[in-house]
Coordinates of C-alpha atoms in Angstrom, one line a residue:
Chain A
Q1 CA 14.4 -0.6 -6.5
Q2 CA 12.3 -2.5 -4.2
P3 CA 13.6 -2.0 -0.1
V4 CA 14.6 -5.1 1.7
Q5 CA 12.9 -5.6 4.8
S6 CA 14.1 -8.1 7.9
P7 CA 13.3 -10.2 8.9
Q8 CA 10.7 -11.8 6.6
A9 CA 8.7 -13.3 9.7
V10 CA 8.7 -13.0 13.6
I11 CA 7.2 -14.8 15.8
L12 CA 6.7 -13.1 19.8
R13 CA 5.0 -13.8 23.1
E14 CA 3.1 -11.0 24.3
G15 CA 4.8 -8.1 25.8
E16 CA 7.8 -8.8 24.1
D17 CA 9.7 -6.5 21.8
A18 CA 10.6 -6.7 18.1
V19 CA 12.4 -4.6 15.5
I20 CA 11.8 -4.3 11.8
N21 CA 14.2 -3.0 9.4
C22 CA 13.6 -1.4 6.2
S23 CA 16.8 -1.0 4.0
S24 CA 17.2 0.6 0.5
S25 CA 20.2 1.3 -2.4
K26 CA 18.7 4.3 -3.5
A27 CA 18.5 7.8 -2.0
L28 CA 15.3 8.4 0.1
Y29 CA 13.3 11.1 0.8
S30 CA 10.5 9.3 3.3
V31 CA 9.9 5.7 4.3
H32 CA 6.1 4.7 5.3
W33 CA 5.1 2.1 7.8
Y34 CA 2.3 -0.2 6.9
R35 CA 0.2 -3.0 8.6
Q36 CA -2.0 -5.3 6.5
K37 CA -3.6 -8.2 8.4
H38 CA -4.9 -11.0 6.6
G39 CA -8.3 -10.2 4.2
E40 CA -8.1 -6.4 5.1
A41 CA -6.8 -3.5 4.0
P42 CA -3.3 -2.0 4.4
V43 CA -3.1 0.5 7.2
F44 CA -1.1 4.0 7.7
L45 CA 0.9 3.9 11.0
M46 CA 3.7 6.4 10.4
I47 CA 5.5 8.2 7.8
L48 CA 9.3 9.3 8.5
L49 CA 10.8 12.2 6.8
K50 CA 14.5 13.0 5.6
G51 CA 15.9 14.4 8.9
G52 CA 16.6 10.9 10.9
E53 CA 13.5 12.1 13.0
Q54 CA 11.8 9.3 14.7
K55 CA 8.3 9.4 15.6
G56 CA 5.8 7.0 17.8
H57 CA 2.4 6.2 18.3
E58 CA 1.5 4.4 21.7
K59 CA 3.8 1.8 21.5
I60 CA 5.1 1.4 17.9
S61 CA 7.8 3.8 16.9
A62 CA 10.0 4.3 14.0
S63 CA 13.5 6.1 12.7
F64 CA 14.9 6.9 9.7
N65 CA 18.7 7.3 8.7
E66 CA 19.0 8.6 5.2
K67 CA 22.5 8.7 5.6
K68 CA 22.6 4.6 6.1
Q69 CA 19.0 4.9 3.8
Q70 CA 17.5 2.7 6.4
S71 CA 14.6 2.9 8.5
S72 CA 13.3 1.0 11.5
L73 CA 10.2 0.1 13.1
Y74 CA 10.1 -0.5 17.1
L75 CA 7.4 -2.6 18.5
T76 CA 7.4 -2.4 22.2
A77 CA 5.4 -4.6 24.9
S78 CA 3.7 -6.4 22.0
Q79 CA 0.1 -7.2 21.8
L80 CA -1.9 -9.3 20.1
S81 CA -3.1 -6.9 18.1
Y82 CA 0.2 -6.0 16.5
S83 CA -0.3 -9.4 14.4
G84 CA 0.1 -8.8 10.7
T85 CA 2.2 -7.9 7.8
Y86 CA 4.4 -5.1 8.3
F87 CA 5.1 -3.2 5.2
C88 CA 8.2 -0.2 4.9
G89 CA 7.2 1.8 1.4
T90 CA 9.9 4.2 -0.1
E91 CA 9.5 7.5 -2.0
G92 CA 12.4 8.6 -4.1
G93 CA 13.0 11.4 -6.0
L94 CA 11.1 14.8 -5.7
S95 CA 10.0 15.5 -9.5
G96 CA 6.6 15.7 -9.7
N97 CA 6.1 11.9 -11.4
Q98 CA 7.4 10.3 -8.7
G99 CA 5.6 11.5 -5.8
G100 CA 2.9 9.9 -4.7
K101 CA 5.1 6.4 -6.1
L102 CA 5.3 3.9 -2.9
I103 CA 7.7 1.1 -3.4
F104 CA 6.8 -1.4 -1.0
G105 CA 9.6 -4.0 0.8
Q106 CA 8.5 -7.4 0.8
G107 CA 6.6 -7.4 4.0
T108 CA 7.5 -8.7 7.4
E109 CA 4.8 -11.0 9.1
L110 CA 4.9 -10.6 12.6
S111 CA 2.7 -13.2 14.9
V112 CA 1.7 -12.3 18.6
K113 CA 0.7 -15.2 20.5
P114 CA -0.7 -15.3 24.2
Chain B
D1 CA -14.6 -0.3 8.4
T2 CA -12.2 1.7 5.8
E3 CA -13.1 5.2 4.6
V4 CA -12.4 3.9 0.9
T5 CA -14.6 2.1 -0.6
Q6 CA -14.0 -0.7 -2.8
T7 CA -17.1 -2.6 -4.6
P8 CA -17.3 -5.4 -5.4
K9 CA -15.7 -7.8 -2.7
H10 CA -14.8 -10.4 -5.2
L11 CA -15.2 -10.9 -8.7
V12 CA -15.0 -13.9 -10.6
M13 CA -14.8 -13.5 -14.5
G14 CA -13.9 -15.5 -17.5
M15 CA -11.4 -14.2 -19.9
T16 CA -13.6 -12.8 -22.6
N17 CA -15.5 -10.7 -19.9
K18 CA -15.8 -7.2 -19.4
K19 CA -16.3 -6.1 -16.1
S20 CA -15.5 -2.5 -13.8
L21 CA -14.0 -2.7 -10.3
K22 CA -15.3 0.7 -8.5
C23 CA -13.5 2.7 -5.2
E24 CA -15.3 5.6 -3.6
Q25 CA -14.3 8.0 -1.1
H26 CA -15.3 11.1 0.9
M27 CA -12.3 12.6 2.6
G28 CA -11.7 15.3 0.1
H29 CA -8.6 13.5 -1.2
R30 CA -7.6 14.4 -4.8
A31 CA -4.7 11.7 -5.3
M32 CA -6.4 8.2 -5.7
Y33 CA -4.3 4.8 -6.6
W34 CA -4.7 1.6 -7.7
Y35 CA -2.7 -1.4 -6.6
K36 CA -2.2 -4.7 -7.3
Q37 CA -1.7 -7.6 -4.8
K38 CA -0.7 -11.4 -5.0
A39 CA -0.9 -13.5 -2.4
K40 CA 1.8 -13.2 0.7
K41 CA 3.3 -10.6 -1.3
P42 CA 3.3 -6.5 -1.1
P43 CA 1.1 -4.1 -3.2
E44 CA 2.4 -2.9 -6.7
L45 CA 1.9 0.2 -8.0
M46 CA -0.6 0.2 -11.1
F47 CA -1.8 3.9 -11.7
V48 CA -2.3 7.5 -9.9
Y49 CA -4.7 9.9 -10.9
S50 CA -3.7 13.6 -9.2
Y51 CA -6.8 15.6 -9.6
E52 CA -8.8 13.1 -11.8
K53 CA -5.5 13.3 -14.3
L54 CA -3.7 10.5 -14.7
S55 CA -0.2 10.9 -13.6
I56 CA 1.3 7.7 -13.2
N57 CA 1.1 4.6 -15.3
E58 CA 3.5 1.9 -14.2
S59 CA 3.7 0.2 -17.7
V60 CA 0.3 -1.8 -17.1
P61 CA -1.3 -3.9 -19.8
S62 CA -4.3 -2.2 -21.8
R63 CA -6.4 -5.0 -20.8
F64 CA -6.6 -2.8 -17.5
S65 CA -8.3 0.6 -18.4
P66 CA -8.5 3.4 -15.2
E67 CA -11.0 6.1 -15.0
C68 CA -11.8 8.9 -12.9
P69 CA -14.8 10.1 -13.3
N70 CA -15.0 12.9 -10.4
S71 CA -12.6 13.9 -7.3
S72 CA -14.4 11.1 -5.4
L73 CA -14.7 8.0 -7.6
L74 CA -12.0 5.8 -9.4
N75 CA -13.1 3.1 -11.8
L76 CA -10.9 0.3 -13.0
H77 CA -12.2 -1.3 -16.4
L78 CA -11.3 -4.7 -17.1
H79 CA -11.8 -6.9 -20.6
A80 CA -10.2 -9.8 -21.6
L81 CA -8.2 -10.3 -18.9
Q82 CA -5.6 -13.5 -18.3
P83 CA -5.3 -16.3 -15.3
E84 CA -2.3 -14.3 -14.2
D85 CA -4.3 -11.2 -13.5
S86 CA -5.9 -13.4 -10.2
A87 CA -4.9 -11.1 -7.5
L88 CA -6.5 -8.7 -4.8
Y89 CA -6.8 -5.3 -6.3
L90 CA -6.2 -2.0 -3.7
C91 CA -7.5 1.3 -4.1
A92 CA -6.1 4.0 -2.1
S93 CA -5.9 7.8 -1.8
S94 CA -4.5 10.9 -0.2
H95 CA -3.8 14.5 0.2
A96 CA -3.1 16.2 -3.3
G97 CA 0.4 17.3 -3.5
F98 CA 0.8 13.6 -3.0
I99 CA 4.2 13.6 -2.1
H100 CA 4.8 12.4 1.4
Q101 CA 1.1 11.7 2.2
P102 CA -0.5 8.8 3.9
Q103 CA -2.2 6.6 1.8
H104 CA -5.2 5.4 2.8
F105 CA -6.4 1.8 1.8
G106 CA -10.2 0.5 1.0
D107 CA -10.1 -3.4 1.4
G108 CA -9.7 -4.6 -2.2
T109 CA -11.4 -6.6 -4.6
R110 CA -10.3 -10.3 -5.0
L111 CA -10.5 -10.9 -8.4
S112 CA -10.4 -14.9 -10.2
I113 CA -10.1 -15.1 -13.5
L114 CA -11.2 -18.7 -15.3

């Protein structure tokens, strides 16, 4: 079942912060985050595993609350280069034929203006 | 530049043609994936190969035929496609034991069916 992302789109000025949420009605074992710029490949940002951990890379961080079956991506002090469509991808069970089966949310389009 | 190379970048074909899409990676990954992406939609998983064997087929029509001749190459053979098959076709790869592994995407082949 496809995870639900919110908001669908957000417009920011450089330096502003944003939060993108991803929620699922099914139990999650991990959440992936990817960014795709127009006409380019999706680029891996981070994976969060069960345990409620928070990960970060420079000014982009994320959290994962498996009890709520939610993940949030935090972008602080946004830069022009952050523009693109952000997808969360969820992995379900650990059985062999489920592994690697990413189901992506519908995407959040982020535009950062000067 | 991405580390997963897809050729061709663009392909226009008639409904009676036979063509192939090619994907190559040299990262030592043993899991490879085909996704289909329509405009403003998330990537949708089609096939997963693990150690050169097909492990997941997401009920894809037989007019799409995947092939993994070796650990670095992944092909998608196309025959008798329909106009609704026009889309961006993305290849991705990850380390084996592909649960919780980041996926590295190619730039895709943009396919148009006349």
